[in-house]
PDB file of C-alpha atoms and ligand atoms in Angstrom:
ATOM      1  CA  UNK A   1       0.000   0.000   0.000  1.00 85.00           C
ATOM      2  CA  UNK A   2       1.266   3.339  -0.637  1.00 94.00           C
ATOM      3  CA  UNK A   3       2.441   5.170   2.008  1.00 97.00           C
ATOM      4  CA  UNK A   4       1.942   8.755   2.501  1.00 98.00           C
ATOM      5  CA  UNK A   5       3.996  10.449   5.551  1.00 98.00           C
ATOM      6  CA  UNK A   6       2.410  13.560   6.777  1.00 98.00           C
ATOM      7  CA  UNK A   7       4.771  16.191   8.605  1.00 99.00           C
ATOM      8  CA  UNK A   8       3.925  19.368  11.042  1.00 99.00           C
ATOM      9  CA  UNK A   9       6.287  21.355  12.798  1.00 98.00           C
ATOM     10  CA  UNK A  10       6.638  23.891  15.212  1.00 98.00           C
ATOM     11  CA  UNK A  11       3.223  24.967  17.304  1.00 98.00           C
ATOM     12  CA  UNK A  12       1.476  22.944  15.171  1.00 98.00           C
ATOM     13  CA  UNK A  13       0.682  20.878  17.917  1.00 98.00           C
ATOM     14  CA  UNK A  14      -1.612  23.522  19.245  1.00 97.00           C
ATOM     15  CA  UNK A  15      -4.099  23.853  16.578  1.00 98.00           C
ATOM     16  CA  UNK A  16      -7.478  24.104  18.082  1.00 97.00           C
ATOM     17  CA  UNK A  17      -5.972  27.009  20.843  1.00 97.00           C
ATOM     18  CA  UNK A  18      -3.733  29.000  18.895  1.00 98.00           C
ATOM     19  CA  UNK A  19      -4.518  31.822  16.798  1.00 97.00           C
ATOM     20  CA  UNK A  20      -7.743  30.052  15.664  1.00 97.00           C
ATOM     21  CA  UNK A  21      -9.028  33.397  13.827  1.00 97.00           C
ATOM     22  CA  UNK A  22      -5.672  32.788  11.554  1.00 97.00           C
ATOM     23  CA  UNK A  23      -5.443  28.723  12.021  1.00 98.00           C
ATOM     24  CA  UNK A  24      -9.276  27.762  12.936  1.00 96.00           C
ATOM     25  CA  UNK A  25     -10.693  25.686  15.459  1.00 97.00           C
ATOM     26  CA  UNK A  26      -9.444  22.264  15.153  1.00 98.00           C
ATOM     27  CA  UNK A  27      -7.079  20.437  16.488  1.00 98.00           C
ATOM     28  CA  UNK A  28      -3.921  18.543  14.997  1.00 98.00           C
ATOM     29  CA  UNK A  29      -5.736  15.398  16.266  1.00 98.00           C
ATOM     30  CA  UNK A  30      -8.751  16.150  14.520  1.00 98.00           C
ATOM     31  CA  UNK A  31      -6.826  17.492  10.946  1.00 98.00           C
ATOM     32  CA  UNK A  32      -4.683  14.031  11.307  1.00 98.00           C
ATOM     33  CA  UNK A  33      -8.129  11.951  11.494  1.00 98.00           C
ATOM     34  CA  UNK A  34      -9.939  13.654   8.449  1.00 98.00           C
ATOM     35  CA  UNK A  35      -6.475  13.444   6.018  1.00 98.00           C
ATOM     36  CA  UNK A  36      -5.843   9.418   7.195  1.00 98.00           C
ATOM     37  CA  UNK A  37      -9.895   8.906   6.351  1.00 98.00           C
ATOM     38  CA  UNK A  38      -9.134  10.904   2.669  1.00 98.00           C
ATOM     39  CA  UNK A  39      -6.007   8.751   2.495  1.00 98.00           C
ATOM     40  CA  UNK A  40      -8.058   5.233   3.153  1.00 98.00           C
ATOM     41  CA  UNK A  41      -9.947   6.405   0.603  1.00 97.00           C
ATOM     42  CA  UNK A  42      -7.055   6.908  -1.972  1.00 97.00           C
ATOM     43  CA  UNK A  43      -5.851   3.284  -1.392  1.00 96.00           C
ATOM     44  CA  UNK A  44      -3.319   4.936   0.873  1.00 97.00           C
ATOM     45  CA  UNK A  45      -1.724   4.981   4.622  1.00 97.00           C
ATOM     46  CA  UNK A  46      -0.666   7.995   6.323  1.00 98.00           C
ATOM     47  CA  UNK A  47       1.769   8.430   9.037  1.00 98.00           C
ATOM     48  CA  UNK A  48       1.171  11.632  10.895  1.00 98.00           C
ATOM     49  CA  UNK A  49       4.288  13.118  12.796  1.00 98.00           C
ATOM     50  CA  UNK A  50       5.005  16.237  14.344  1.00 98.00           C
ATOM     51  CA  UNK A  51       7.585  17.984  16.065  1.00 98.00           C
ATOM     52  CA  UNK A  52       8.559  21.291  17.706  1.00 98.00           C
ATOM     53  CA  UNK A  53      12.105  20.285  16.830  1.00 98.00           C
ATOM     54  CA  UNK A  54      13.911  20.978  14.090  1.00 98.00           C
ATOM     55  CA  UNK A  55      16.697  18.008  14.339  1.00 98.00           C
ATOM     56  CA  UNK A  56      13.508  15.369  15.271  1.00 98.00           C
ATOM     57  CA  UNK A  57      11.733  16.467  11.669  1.00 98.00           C
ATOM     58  CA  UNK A  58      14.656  15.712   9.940  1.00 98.00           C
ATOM     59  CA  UNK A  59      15.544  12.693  11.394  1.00 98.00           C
ATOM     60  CA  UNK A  60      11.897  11.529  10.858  1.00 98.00           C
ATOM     61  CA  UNK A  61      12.658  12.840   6.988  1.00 98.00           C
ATOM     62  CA  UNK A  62      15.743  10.416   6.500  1.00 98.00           C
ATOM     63  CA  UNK A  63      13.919   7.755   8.218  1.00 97.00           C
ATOM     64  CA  UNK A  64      10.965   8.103   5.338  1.00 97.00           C
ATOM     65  CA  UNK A  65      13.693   7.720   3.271  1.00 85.00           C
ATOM     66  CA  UNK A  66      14.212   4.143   4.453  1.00 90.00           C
ATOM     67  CA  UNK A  67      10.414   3.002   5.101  1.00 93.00           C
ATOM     68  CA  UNK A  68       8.812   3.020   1.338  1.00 91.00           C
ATOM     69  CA  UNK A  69       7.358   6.419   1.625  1.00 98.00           C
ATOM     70  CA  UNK A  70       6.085   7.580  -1.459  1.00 97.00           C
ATOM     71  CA  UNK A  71       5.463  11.379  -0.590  1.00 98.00           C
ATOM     72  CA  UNK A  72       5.842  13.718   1.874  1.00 98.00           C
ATOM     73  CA  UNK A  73       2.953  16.110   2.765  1.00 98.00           C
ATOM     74  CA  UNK A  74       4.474  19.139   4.886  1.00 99.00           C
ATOM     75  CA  UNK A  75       3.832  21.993   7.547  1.00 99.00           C
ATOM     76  CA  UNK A  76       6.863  23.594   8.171  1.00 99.00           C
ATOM     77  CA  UNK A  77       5.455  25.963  10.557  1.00 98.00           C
ATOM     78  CA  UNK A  78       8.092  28.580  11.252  1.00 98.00           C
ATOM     79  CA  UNK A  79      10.492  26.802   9.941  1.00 98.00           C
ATOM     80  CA  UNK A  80       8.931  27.553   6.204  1.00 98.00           C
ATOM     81  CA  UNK A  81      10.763  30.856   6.361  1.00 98.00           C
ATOM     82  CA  UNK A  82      14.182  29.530   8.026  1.00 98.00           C
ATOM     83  CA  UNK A  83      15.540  26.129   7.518  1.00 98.00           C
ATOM     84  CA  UNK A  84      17.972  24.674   5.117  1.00 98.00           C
ATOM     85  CA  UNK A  85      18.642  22.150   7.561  1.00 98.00           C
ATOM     86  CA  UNK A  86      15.181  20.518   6.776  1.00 98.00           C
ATOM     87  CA  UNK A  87      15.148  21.699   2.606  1.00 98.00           C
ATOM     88  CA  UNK A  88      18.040  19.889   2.539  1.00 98.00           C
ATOM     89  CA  UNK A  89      16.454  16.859   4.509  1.00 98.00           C
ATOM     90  CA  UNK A  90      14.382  16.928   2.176  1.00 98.00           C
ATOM     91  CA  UNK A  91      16.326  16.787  -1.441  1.00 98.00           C
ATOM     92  CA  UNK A  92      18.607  14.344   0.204  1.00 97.00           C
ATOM     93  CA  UNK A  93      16.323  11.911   0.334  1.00 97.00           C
ATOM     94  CA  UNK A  94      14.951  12.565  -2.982  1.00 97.00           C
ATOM     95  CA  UNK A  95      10.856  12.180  -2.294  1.00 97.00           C
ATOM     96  CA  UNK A  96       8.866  14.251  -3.536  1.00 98.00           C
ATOM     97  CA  UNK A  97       6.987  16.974  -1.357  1.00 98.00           C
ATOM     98  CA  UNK A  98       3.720  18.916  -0.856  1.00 98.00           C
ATOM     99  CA  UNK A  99       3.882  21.991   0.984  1.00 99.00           C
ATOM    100  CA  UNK A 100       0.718  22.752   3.074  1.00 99.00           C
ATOM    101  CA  UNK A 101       0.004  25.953   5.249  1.00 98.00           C
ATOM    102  CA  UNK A 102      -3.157  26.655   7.057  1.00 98.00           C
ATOM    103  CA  UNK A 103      -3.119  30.362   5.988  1.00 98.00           C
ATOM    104  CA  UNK A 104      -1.717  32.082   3.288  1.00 98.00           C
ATOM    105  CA  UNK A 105       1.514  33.367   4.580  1.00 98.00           C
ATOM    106  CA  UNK A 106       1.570  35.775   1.441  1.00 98.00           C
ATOM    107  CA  UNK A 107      -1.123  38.011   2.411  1.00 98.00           C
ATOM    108  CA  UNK A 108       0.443  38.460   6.048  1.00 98.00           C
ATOM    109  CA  UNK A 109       4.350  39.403   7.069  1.00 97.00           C
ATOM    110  CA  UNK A 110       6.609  40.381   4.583  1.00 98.00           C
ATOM    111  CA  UNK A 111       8.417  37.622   6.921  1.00 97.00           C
ATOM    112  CA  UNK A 112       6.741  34.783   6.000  1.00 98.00           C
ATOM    113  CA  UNK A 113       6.689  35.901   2.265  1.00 98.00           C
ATOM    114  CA  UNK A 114       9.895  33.154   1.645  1.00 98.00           C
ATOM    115  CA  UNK A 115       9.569  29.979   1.616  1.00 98.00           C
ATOM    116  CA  UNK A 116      12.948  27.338   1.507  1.00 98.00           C
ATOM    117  CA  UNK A 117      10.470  24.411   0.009  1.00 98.00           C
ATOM    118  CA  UNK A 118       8.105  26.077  -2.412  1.00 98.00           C
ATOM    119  CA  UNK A 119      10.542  25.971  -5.281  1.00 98.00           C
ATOM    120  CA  UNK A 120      11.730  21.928  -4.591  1.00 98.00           C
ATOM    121  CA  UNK A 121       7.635  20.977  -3.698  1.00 98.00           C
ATOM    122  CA  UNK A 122       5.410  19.204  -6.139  1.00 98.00           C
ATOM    123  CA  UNK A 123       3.170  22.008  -5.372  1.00 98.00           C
ATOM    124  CA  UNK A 124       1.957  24.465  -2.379  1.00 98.00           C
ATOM    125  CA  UNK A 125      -1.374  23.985  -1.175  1.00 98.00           C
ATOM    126  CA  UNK A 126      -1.970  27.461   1.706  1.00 98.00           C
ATOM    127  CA  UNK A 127      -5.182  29.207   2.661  1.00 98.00           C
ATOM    128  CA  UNK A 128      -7.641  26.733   2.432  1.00 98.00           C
ATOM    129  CA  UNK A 129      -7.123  25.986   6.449  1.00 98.00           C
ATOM    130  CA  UNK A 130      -8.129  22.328   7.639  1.00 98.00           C
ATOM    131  CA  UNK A 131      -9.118  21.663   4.306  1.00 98.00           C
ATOM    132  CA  UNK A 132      -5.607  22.182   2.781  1.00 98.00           C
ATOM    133  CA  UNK A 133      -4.335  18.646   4.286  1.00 98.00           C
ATOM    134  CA  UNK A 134      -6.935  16.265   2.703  1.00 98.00           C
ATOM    135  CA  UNK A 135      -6.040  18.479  -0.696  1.00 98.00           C
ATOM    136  CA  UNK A 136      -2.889  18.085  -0.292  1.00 98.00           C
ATOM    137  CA  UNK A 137      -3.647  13.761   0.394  1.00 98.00           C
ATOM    138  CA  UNK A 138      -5.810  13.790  -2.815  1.00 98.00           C
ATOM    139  CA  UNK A 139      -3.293  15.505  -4.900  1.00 98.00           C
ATOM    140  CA  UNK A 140       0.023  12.883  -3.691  1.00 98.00           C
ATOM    141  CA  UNK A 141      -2.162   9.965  -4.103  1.00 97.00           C
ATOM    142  CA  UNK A 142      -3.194  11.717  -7.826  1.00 97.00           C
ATOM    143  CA  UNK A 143       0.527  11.825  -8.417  1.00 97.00           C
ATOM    144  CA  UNK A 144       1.483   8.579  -7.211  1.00 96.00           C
ATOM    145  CA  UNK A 145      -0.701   7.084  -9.336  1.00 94.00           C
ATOM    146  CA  UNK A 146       0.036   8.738 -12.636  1.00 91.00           C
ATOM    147  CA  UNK A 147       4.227   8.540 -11.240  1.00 77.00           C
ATOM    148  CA  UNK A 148       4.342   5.362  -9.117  1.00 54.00           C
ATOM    149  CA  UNK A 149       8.271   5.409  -9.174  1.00 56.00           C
ATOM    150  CA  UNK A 150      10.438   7.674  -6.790  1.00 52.00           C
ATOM    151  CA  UNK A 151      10.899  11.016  -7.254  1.00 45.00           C
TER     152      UNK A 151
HETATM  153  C1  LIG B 201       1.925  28.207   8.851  1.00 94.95           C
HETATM  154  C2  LIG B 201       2.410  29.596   8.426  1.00 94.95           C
HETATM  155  C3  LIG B 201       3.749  29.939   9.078  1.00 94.95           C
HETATM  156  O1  LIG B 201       4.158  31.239   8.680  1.00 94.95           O
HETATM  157  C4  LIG B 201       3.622  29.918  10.592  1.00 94.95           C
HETATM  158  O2  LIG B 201       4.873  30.173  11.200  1.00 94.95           O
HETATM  159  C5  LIG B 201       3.038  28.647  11.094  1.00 94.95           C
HETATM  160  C6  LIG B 201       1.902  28.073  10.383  1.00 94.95           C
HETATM  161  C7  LIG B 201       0.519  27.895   8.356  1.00 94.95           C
HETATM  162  O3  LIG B 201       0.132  26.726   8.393  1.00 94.95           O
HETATM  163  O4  LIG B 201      -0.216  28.798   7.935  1.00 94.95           O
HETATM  164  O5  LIG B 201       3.430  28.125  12.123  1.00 94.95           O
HETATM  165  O6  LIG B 201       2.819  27.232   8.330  1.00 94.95           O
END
């Protein structure tokens, strides 16, 4: 079965409570639930992980490396707009990526204008809240199934 490994990072963890007029009202738990149902329905298996820590997202990155993951779907959080460490995480091991944000960071901080994974991702899927991760699961298991080999 194809597997599809779903990454969030910093803060992330408290969806539901923070900013919920920028992020909404649900919670990881409940976003994880809604984008493994979407994924069932794809013929696919999601593994949810998420981390305020930059070195623990890119160790789980290698390890998909190693486990037959077939995409990565990702919420950088914060570190959208500051890490090579994890772009380069990424590229090493050569899997393909969808970027996912909640909001659309271009219509807020001049800050969170750059991003270090837009420009290596499949494609960006921002604004759309909640919503954005079972895209974002419909559009890797589209693309796995037209590109079933790695990368
Ligand atoms: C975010 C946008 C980032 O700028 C911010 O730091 C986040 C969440 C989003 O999902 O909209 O933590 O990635």
């Amino acid at each position: 079965m194809t597997r599809l490994l779903l990454l969030n990072g910093p803060n992330l963890n408290l969806l539901g409570t923070r900013e919920p007029g920028i992020y909404g009202a649900d919670t990881l738990q409940a976003i994880e639930q809604r984008a493994s149902e979407r994924a069932r329905e794809a013929g696919c298996e999601l593994l949810c992980f998420q981390s305020n820590a930059e070195h623990a997202l890119i160790e789980r990155i290698h390890q998909a490396g190693a486990e037959d993951v077939g995409c990565l779907l990702f919420n950088p959080g914060a570190f959208t707009h500051t890490s090579i460490a994890l772009r380069d995480a990424v590229l090493a091991v050569r899997l393909p990526l969808i970027e996912i944000h909640l909001s659309n960071p271009h219509t807020r901080e001049p800050f969170r204008h750059r991003s270090y994974f837009s420009d290596i991702a499949l494609g960006v899927i921002a604004g759309f809240g909640a919503l954005g991760y079972e895209l974002a699961v419909r559009a890797a298991a589209q693309h796995l199934a037209r590109a079933p080999q790695r990368g």
